[in-house]
mmCIF file of C-alpha atoms in Angstrom:
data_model
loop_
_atom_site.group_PDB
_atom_site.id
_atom_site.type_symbol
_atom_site.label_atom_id
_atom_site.label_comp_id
_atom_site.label_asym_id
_atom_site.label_seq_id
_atom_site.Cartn_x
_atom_site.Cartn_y
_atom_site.Cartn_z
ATOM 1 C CA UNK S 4 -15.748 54.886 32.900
ATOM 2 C CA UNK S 5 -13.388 55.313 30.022
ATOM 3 C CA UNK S 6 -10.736 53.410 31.487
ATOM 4 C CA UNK S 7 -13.518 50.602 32.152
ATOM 5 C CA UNK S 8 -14.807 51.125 28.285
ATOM 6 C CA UNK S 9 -11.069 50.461 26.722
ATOM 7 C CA UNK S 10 -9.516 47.132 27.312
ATOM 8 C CA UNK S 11 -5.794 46.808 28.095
ATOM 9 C CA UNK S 12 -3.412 46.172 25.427
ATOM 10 C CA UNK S 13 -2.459 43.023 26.895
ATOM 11 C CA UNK S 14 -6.383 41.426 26.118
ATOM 12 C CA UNK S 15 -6.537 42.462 23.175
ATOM 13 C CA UNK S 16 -3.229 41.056 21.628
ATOM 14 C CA UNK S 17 -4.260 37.773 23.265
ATOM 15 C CA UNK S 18 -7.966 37.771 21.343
ATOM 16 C CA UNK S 19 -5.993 38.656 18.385
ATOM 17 C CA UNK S 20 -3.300 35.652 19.156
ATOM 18 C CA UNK S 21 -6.464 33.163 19.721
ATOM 19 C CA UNK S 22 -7.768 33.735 16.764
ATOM 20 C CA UNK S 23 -4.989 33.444 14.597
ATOM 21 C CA UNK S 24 -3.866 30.288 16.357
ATOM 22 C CA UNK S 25 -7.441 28.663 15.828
ATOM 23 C CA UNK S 26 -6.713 29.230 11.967
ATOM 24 C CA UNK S 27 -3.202 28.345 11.648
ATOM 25 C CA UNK S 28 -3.984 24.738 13.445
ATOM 26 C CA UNK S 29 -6.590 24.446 10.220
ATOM 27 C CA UNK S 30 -4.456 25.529 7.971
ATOM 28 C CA UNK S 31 -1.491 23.336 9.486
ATOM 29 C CA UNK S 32 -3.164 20.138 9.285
ATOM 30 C CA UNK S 33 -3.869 20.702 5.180
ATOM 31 C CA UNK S 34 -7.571 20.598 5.772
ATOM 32 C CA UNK S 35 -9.025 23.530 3.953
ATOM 33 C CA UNK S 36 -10.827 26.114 6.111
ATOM 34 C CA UNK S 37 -14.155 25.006 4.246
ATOM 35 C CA UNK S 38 -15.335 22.849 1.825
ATOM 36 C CA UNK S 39 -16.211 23.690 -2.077
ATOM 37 C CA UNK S 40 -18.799 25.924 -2.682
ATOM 38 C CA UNK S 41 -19.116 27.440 0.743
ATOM 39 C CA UNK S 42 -18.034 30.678 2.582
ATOM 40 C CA UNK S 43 -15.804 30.619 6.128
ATOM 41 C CA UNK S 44 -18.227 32.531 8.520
ATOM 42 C CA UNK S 45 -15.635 33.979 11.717
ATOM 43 C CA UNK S 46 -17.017 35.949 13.978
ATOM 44 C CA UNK S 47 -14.619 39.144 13.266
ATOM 45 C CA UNK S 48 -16.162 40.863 15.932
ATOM 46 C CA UNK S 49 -14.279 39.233 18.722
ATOM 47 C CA UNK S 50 -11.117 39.555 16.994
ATOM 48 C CA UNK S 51 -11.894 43.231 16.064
ATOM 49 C CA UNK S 52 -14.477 45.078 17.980
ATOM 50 C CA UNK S 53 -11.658 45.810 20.586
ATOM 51 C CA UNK S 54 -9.365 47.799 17.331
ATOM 52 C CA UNK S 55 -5.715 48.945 18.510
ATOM 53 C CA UNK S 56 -2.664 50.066 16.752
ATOM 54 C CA UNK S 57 -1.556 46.594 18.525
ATOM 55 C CA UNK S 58 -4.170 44.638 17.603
ATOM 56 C CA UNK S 59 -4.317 45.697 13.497
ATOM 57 C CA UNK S 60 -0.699 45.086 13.969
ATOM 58 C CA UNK S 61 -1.018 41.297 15.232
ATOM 59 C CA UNK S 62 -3.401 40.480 12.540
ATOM 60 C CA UNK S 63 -2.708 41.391 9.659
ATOM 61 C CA UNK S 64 -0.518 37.986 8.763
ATOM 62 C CA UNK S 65 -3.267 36.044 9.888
ATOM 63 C CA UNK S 66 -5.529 38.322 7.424
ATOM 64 C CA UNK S 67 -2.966 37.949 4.082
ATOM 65 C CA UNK S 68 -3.054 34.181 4.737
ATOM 66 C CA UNK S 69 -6.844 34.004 4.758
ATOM 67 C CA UNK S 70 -6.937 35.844 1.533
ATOM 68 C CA UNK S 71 -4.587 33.838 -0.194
ATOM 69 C CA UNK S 72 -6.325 30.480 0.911
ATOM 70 C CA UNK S 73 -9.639 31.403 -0.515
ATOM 71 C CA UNK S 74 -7.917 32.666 -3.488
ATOM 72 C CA UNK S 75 -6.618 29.166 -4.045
ATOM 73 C CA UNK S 76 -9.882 27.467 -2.945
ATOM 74 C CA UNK S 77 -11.398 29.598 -5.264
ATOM 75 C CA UNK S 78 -9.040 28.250 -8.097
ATOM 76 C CA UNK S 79 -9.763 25.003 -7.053
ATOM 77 C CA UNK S 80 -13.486 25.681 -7.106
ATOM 78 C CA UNK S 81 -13.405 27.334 -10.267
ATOM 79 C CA UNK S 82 -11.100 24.164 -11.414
ATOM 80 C CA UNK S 83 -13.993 21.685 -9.987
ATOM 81 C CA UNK S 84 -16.703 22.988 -11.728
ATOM 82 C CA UNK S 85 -15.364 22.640 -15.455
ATOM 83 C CA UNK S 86 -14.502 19.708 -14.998
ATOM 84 C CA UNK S 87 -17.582 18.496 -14.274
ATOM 85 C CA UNK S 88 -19.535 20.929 -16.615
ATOM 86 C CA UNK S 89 -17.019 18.933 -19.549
ATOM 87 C CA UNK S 90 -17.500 15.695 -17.708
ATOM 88 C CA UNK S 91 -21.166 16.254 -18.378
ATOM 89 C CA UNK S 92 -21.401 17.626 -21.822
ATOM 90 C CA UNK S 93 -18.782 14.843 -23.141
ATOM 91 C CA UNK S 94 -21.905 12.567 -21.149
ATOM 92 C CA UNK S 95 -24.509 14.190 -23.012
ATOM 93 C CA UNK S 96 -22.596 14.005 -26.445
ATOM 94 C CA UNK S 97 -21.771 10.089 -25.832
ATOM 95 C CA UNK S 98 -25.725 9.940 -25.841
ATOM 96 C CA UNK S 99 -26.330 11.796 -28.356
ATOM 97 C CA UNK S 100 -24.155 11.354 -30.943
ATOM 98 C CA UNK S 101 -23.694 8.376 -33.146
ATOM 99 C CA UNK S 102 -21.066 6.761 -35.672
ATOM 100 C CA UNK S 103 -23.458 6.308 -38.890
ATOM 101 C CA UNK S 104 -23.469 3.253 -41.313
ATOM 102 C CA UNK S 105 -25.079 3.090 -44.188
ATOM 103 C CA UNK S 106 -26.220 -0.199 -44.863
ATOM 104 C CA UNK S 107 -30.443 -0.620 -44.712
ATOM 105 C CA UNK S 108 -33.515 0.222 -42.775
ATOM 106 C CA UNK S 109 -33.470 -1.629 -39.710
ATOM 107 C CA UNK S 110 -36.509 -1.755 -37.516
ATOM 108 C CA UNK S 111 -36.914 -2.147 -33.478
ATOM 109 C CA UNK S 112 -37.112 -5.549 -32.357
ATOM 110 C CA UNK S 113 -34.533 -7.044 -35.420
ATOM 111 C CA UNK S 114 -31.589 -8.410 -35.197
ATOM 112 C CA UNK S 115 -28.914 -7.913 -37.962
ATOM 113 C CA UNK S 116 -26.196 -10.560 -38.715
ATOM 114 C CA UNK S 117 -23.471 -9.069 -40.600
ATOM 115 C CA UNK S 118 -20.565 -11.198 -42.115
ATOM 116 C CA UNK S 119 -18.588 -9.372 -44.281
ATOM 117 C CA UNK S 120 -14.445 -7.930 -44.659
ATOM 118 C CA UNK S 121 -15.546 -4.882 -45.587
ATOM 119 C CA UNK S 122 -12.674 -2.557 -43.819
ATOM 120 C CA UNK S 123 -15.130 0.245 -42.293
ATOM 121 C CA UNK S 124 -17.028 -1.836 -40.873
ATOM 122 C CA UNK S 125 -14.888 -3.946 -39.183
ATOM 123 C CA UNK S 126 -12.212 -0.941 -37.875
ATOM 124 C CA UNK S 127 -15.521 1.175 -36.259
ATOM 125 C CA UNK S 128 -16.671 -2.180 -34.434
ATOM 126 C CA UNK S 129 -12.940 -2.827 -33.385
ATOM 127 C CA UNK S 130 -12.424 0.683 -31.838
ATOM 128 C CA UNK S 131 -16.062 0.566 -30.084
ATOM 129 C CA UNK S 132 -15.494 -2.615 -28.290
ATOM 130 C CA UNK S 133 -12.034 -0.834 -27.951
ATOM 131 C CA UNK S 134 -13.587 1.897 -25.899
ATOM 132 C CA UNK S 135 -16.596 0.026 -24.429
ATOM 133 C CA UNK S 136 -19.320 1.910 -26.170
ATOM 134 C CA UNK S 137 -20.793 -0.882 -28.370
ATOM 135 C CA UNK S 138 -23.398 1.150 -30.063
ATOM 136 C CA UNK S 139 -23.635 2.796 -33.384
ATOM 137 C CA UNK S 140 -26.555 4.445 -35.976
ATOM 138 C CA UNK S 141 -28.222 2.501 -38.630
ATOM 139 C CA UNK S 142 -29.527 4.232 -41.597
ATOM 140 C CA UNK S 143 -31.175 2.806 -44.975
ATOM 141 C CA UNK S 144 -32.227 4.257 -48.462
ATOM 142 C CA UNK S 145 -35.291 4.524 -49.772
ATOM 143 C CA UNK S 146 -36.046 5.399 -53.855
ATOM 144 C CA UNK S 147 -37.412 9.027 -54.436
ATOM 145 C CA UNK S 148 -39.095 10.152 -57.345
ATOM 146 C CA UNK S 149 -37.956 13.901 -57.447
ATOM 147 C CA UNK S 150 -33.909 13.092 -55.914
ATOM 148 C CA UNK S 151 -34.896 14.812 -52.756
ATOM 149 C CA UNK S 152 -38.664 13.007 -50.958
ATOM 150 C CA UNK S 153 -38.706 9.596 -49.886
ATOM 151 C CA UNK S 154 -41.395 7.682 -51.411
ATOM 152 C CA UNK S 155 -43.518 6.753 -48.533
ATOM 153 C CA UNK S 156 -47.078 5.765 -50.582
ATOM 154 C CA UNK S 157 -48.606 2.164 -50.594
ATOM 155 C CA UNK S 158 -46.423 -0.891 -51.230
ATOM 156 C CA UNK S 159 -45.755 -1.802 -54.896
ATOM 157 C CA UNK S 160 -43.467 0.722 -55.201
ATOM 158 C CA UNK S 161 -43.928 3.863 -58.571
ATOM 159 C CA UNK S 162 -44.011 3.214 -62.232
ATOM 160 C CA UNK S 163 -40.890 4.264 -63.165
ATOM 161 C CA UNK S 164 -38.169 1.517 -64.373
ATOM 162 C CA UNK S 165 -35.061 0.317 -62.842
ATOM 163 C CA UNK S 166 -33.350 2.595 -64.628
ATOM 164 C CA UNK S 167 -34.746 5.944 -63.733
ATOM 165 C CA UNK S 168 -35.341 4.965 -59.833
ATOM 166 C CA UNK S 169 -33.026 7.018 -57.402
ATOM 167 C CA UNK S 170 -32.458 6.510 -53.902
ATOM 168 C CA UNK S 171 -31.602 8.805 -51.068
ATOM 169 C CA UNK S 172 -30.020 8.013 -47.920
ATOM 170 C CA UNK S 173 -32.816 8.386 -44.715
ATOM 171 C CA UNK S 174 -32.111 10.940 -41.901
ATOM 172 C CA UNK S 175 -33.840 8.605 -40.008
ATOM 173 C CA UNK S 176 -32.556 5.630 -38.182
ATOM 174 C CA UNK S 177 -32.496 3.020 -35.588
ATOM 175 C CA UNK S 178 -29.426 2.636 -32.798
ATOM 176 C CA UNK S 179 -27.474 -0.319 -33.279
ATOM 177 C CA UNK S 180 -26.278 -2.319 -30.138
ATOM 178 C CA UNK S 181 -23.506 -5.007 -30.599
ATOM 179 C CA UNK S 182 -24.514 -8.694 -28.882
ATOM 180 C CA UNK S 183 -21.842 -10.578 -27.436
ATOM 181 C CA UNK S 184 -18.637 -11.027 -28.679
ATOM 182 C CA UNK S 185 -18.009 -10.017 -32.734
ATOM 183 C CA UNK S 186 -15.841 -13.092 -34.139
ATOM 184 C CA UNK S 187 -13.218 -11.747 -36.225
ATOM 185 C CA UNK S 188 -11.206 -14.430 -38.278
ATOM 186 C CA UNK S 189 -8.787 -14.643 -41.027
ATOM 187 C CA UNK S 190 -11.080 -15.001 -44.357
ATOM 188 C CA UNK S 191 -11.758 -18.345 -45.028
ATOM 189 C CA UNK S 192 -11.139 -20.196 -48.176
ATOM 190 C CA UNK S 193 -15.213 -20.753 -49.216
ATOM 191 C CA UNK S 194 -15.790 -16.841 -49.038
ATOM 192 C CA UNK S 195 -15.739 -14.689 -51.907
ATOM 193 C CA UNK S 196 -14.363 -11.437 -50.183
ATOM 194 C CA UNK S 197 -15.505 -7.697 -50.875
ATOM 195 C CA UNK S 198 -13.559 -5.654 -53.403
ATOM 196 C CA UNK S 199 -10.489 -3.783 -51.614
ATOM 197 C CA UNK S 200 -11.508 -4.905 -48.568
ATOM 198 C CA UNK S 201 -9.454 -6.088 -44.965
ATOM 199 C CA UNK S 202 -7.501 -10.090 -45.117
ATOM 200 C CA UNK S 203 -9.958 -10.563 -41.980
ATOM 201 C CA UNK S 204 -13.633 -11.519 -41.894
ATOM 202 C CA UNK S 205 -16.190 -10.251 -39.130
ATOM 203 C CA UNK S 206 -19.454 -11.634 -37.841
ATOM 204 C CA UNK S 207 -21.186 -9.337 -35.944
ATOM 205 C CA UNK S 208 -25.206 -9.608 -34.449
ATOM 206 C CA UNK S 209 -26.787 -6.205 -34.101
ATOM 207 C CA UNK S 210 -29.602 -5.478 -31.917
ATOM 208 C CA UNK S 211 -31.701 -2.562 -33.232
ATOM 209 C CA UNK S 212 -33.258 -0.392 -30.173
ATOM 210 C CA UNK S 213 -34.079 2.908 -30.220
ATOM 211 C CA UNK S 214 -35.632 4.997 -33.262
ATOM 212 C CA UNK S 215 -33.289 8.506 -33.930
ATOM 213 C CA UNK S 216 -33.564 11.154 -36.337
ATOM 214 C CA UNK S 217 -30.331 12.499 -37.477
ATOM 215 C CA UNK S 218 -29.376 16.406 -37.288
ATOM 216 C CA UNK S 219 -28.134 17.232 -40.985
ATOM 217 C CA UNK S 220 -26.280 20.174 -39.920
ATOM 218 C CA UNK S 221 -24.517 18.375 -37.358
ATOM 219 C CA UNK S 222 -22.719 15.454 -39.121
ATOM 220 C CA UNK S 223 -19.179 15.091 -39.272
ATOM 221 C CA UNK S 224 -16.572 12.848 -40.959
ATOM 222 C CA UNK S 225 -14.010 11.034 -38.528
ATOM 223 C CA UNK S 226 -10.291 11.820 -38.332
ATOM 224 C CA UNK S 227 -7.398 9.435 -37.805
ATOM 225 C CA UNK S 228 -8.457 5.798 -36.030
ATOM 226 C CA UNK S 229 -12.014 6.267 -37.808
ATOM 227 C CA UNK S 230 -11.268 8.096 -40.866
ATOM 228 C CA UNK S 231 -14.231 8.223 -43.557
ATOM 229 C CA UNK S 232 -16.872 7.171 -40.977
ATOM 230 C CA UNK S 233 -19.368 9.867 -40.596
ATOM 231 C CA UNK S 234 -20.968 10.783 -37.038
ATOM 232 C CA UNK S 235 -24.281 12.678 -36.615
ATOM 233 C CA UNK S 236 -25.866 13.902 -33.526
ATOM 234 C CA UNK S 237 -29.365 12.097 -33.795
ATOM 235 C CA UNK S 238 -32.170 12.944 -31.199
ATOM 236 C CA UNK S 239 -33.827 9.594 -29.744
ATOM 237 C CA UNK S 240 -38.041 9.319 -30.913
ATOM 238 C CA UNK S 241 -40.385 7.776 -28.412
ATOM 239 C CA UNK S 242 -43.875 6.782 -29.875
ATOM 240 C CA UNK S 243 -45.531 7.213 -27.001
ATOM 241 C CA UNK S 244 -44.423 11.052 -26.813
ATOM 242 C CA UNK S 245 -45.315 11.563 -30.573
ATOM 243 C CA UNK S 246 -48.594 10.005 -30.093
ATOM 244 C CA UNK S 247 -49.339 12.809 -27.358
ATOM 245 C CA UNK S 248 -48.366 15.483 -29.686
ATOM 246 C CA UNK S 249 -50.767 13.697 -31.938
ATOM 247 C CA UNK S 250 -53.609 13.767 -29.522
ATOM 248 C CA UNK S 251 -53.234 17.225 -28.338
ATOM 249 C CA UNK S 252 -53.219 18.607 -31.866
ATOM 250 C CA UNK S 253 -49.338 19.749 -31.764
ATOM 251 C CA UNK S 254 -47.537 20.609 -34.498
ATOM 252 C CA UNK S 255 -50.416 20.851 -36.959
ATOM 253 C CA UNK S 256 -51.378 17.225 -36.044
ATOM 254 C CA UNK S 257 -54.837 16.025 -36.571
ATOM 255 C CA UNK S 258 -56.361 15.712 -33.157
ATOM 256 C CA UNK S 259 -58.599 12.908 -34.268
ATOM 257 C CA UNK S 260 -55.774 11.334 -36.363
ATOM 258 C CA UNK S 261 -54.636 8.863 -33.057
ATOM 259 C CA UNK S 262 -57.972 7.579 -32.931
ATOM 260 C CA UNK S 263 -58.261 6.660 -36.112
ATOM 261 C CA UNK S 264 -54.812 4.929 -35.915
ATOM 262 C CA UNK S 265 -56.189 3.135 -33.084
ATOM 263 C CA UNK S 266 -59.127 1.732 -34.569
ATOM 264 C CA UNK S 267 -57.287 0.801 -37.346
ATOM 265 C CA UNK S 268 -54.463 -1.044 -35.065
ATOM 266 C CA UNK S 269 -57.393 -2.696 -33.592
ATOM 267 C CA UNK S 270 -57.867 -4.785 -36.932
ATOM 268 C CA UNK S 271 -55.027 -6.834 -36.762
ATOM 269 C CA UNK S 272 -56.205 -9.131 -33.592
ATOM 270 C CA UNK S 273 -59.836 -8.489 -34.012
ATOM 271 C CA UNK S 274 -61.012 -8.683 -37.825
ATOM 272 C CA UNK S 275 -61.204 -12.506 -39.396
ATOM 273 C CA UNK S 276 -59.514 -12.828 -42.587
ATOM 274 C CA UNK S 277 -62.732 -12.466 -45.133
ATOM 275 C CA UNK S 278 -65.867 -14.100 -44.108
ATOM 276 C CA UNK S 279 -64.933 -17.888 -44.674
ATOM 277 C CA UNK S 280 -62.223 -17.756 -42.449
ATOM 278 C CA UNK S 281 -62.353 -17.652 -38.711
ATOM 279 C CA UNK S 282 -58.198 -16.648 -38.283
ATOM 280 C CA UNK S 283 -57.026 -13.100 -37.170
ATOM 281 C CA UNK S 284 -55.602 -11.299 -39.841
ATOM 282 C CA UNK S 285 -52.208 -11.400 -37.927
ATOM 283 C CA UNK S 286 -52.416 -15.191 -37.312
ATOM 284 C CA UNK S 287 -53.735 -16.099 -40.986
ATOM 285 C CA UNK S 288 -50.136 -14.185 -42.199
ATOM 286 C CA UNK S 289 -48.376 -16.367 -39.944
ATOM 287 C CA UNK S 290 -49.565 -19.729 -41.103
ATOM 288 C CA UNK S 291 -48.889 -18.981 -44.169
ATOM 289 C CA UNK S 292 -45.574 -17.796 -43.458
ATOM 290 C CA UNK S 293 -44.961 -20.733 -42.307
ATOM 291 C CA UNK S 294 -45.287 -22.611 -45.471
ATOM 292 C CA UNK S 295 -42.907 -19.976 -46.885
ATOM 293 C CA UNK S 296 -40.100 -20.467 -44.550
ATOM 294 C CA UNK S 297 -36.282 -20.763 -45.839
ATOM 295 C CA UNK S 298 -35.459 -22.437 -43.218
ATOM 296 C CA UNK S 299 -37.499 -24.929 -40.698
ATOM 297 C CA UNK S 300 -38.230 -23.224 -37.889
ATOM 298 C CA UNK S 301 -37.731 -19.286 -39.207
ATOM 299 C CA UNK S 302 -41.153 -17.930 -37.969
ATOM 300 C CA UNK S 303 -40.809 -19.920 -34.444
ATOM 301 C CA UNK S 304 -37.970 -17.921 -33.857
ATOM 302 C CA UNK S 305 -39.275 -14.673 -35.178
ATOM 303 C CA UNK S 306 -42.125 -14.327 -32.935
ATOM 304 C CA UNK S 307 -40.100 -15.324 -30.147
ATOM 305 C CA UNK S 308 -37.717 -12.541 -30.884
ATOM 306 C CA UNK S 309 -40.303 -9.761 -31.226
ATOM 307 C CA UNK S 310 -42.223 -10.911 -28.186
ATOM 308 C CA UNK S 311 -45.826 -9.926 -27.513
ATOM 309 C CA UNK S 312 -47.656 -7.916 -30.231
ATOM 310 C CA UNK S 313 -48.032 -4.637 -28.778
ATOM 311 C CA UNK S 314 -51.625 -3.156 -27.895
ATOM 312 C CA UNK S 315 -54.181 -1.163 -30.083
ATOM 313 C CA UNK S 316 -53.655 1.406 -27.521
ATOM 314 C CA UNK S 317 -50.201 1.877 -28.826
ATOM 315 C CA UNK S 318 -50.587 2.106 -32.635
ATOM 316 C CA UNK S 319 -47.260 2.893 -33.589
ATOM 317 C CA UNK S 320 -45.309 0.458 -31.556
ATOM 318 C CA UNK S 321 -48.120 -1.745 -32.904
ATOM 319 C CA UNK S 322 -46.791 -0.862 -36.556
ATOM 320 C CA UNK S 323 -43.134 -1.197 -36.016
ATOM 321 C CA UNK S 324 -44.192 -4.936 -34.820
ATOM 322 C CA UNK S 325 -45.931 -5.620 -37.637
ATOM 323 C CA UNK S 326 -43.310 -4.167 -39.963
ATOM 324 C CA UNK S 327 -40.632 -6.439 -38.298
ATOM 325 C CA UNK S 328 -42.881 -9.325 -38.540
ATOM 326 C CA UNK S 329 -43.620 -9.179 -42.240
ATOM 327 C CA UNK S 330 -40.004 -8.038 -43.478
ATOM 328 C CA UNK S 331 -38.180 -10.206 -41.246
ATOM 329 C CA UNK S 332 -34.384 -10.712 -40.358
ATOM 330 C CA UNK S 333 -32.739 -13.332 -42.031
ATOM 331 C CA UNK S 334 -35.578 -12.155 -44.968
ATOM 332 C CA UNK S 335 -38.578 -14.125 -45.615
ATOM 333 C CA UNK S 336 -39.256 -12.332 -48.698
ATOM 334 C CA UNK S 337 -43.096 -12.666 -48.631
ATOM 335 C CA UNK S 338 -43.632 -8.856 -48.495
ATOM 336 C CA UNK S 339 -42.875 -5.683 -50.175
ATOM 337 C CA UNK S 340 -40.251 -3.894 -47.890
ATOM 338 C CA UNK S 341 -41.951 -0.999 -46.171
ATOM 339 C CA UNK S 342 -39.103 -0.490 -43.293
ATOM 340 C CA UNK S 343 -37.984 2.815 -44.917
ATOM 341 C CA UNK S 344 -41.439 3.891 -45.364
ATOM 342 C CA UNK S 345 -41.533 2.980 -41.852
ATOM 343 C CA UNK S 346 -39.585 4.877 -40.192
ATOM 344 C CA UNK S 347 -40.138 7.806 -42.369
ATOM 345 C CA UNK S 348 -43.958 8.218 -41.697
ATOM 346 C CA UNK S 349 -44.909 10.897 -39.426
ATOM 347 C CA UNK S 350 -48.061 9.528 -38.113
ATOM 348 C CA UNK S 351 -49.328 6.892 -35.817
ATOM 349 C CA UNK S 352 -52.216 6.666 -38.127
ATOM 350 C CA UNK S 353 -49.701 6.976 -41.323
ATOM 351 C CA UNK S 354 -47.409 4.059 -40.174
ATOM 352 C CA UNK S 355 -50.909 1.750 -39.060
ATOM 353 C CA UNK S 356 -51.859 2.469 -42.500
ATOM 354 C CA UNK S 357 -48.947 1.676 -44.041
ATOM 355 C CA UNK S 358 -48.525 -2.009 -42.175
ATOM 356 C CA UNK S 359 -52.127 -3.201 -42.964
ATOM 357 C CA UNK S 360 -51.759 -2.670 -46.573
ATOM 358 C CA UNK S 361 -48.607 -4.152 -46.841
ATOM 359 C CA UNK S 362 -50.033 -7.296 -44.659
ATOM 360 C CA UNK S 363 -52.950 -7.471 -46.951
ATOM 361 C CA UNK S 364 -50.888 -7.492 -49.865
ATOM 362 C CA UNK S 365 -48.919 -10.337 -48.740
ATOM 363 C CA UNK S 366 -51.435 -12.295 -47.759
ATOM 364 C CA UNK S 367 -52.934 -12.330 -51.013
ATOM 365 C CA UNK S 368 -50.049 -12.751 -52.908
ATOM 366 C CA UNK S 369 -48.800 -15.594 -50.092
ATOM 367 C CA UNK S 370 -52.701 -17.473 -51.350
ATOM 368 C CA UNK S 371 -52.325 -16.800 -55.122
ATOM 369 C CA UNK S 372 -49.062 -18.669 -54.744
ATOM 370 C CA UNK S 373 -47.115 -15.779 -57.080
ATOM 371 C CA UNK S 374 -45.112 -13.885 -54.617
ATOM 372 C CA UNK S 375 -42.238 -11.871 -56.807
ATOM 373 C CA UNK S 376 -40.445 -10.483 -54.377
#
């Protein structure tokens, strides 16, 4: 029975040769014994349940190579996975972070034509066609009575005189997408060009999209190719997300304040202008916007830009319409700015607010024939 029990040295040097022969034809071919992020499972027990002198003897090569592959495939592993962790955080910080230009408030739904030479602006849109990422941050300035708060009250501005107004950039903005192709020309002869500015001339359109609030503690100023342009990591708003903190009393957020804002919003496309009229508010603004236009055509093109008035149901989206609408790109001047206020308020109900007295305002002015702006 114990001769029976112990199997001939001759069997077991050829299990140990089988098994080491299995793994060298792997390792031969280049083909790695498994791929990333698994483990090889051999069944040691054949190899080593029969355990000679012999046998240790004939495997132990076989052994030191397996440790030294995984070693490397660990390396490799190891190797993998930063790259893709950096791949994915350079991802995240293309997405979040923005080159920042400081020219004025710029709502959703606009369009911005810039022609200028003014050198920063035209070396950051060179080097972000350069590199394919055509989108930058847009931030205004609105006046502030103490140097530090925006002023975000009614239209028609404070008391104080030119002289004692200050204004302070916004920390919040609106991202800036380029359209088409920027034409970039020597400066013509007709064109009085900025102060210290580049021998070339840009024209640029800019399509505002998403709203952003800029991280103060995380702005930078560029090095080398983009020296003295600052970049800020901004964190993307979405109305509809604020509106449900809103409703759900977050934050130390009215509950009721969103339905307020709605009923309000509901004003615009519901209430007739005063009793003698039988117009929408919203469509009495427009015809007489029309008879204000600089140019033939200018509110056509406007409301085709903006597209559909957005519903009650969406107050704030419904406000940022509005706001575009009465402060229009190229400017209408029929209405006291209120994009900075805009984009400043905190409320659904705050920004509804906000638009209706500012439309109200112009309308009257717009009928009394003395608009100053």
């Amino acid at each position: 029975m114990a001769a029976m029990s112990r199997p001939s040295a001759t069997l077991i040097a050829l299990i140990a040769l089988q098994c080491a022969s299995a793994l060298s034809f792997q390792f031969t071919r280049g083909v790695p014994p498994f791929p990333f992020g698994a483990r090889l499972s051999i069944p040691r027990a054949s190899c080593h349940q029969h355990s000679s002198p012999a046998a240790a003897t004939t495997a132990t090569p076989t052994s030191l190579n397996m440790k030294e592959d995984e070693s490397k495939e660990d390396k490799v592993e190891d190797s993998f996975m930063d790259s893709l962790k950096q791949r994915i955080e350079e991802v995240k910080d293309s997405d979040t972070t923005l080159p920042i230009l400081l020219m004025e408030p710029v709502l959703p739904r606009q369009t911005l034509v810039i022609q200028t030479n003014m050198q920063q602006l035209l070396t950051l849109i060179k080097y972000l066609i350069k590199h394919e990422t055509p989108r930058l941050g847009m931030i205004g300035q609105v006046a502030t009575t103490d140097g530090k708060t925006p002023d975000i009250g009614p239209p028609g501005g404070t008391d104080m005189d030119d002289e004692d107004k200050r204004f302070i950039p916004l920390f919040f903005g609106v991202e800036m997408e380029i359209q088409g192709t920027p034409d970039i020309r020597p400066i013509p002869s007709d064109m009085e060009p900025a102060p210290g500015g580049s021998d070339e001339v840009i024209t640029v359109a800019l399509a505002a999209k998403r709203r952003f609030s800029i991280n103060r503690n995380e702005t930078i100023w560029e090095e080398g190719e983009l020296q003295g342009i600052s970049r800020a990591r901004v964190k993307f708003l979405n109305s509809g997300d604020e509106e449900s903190k809103e409703e759900l009393g977050e934050d130390m957020y009215d509950p009721m304040s969103l339905s307020r804002a709605e009923m309000m919003a509901k004003v615009f496309d519901e209430m007739k202008w005063k009793d003698t009229s039988d117009k929408r508010m919203v469509d009495h603004w427009i015809e007489l916007a029309r008879k204000n236009e600089k140019k033939p055509g200018q509110i056509d093109r406007l409301l085709q830009s903006l597209g559909e008035m957005p519903p009650a149901t969406e107050p704030s989206e419904r406000a940022f319409w509005i706001g575009a609408l009465i402060n229009p790109l190229p400017k209408l001047d029929v209405a006291q700015d209120i994009r900075g206020r805009l984009l400043v308020s905190p409320t659904a109900e705050s920004r509804i607010h906000l638009t209706m007295r500012a439309m109200i305002n112009s309308i009257e002015l717009m009928e009394s024939g003395h608009i100053w702006f």
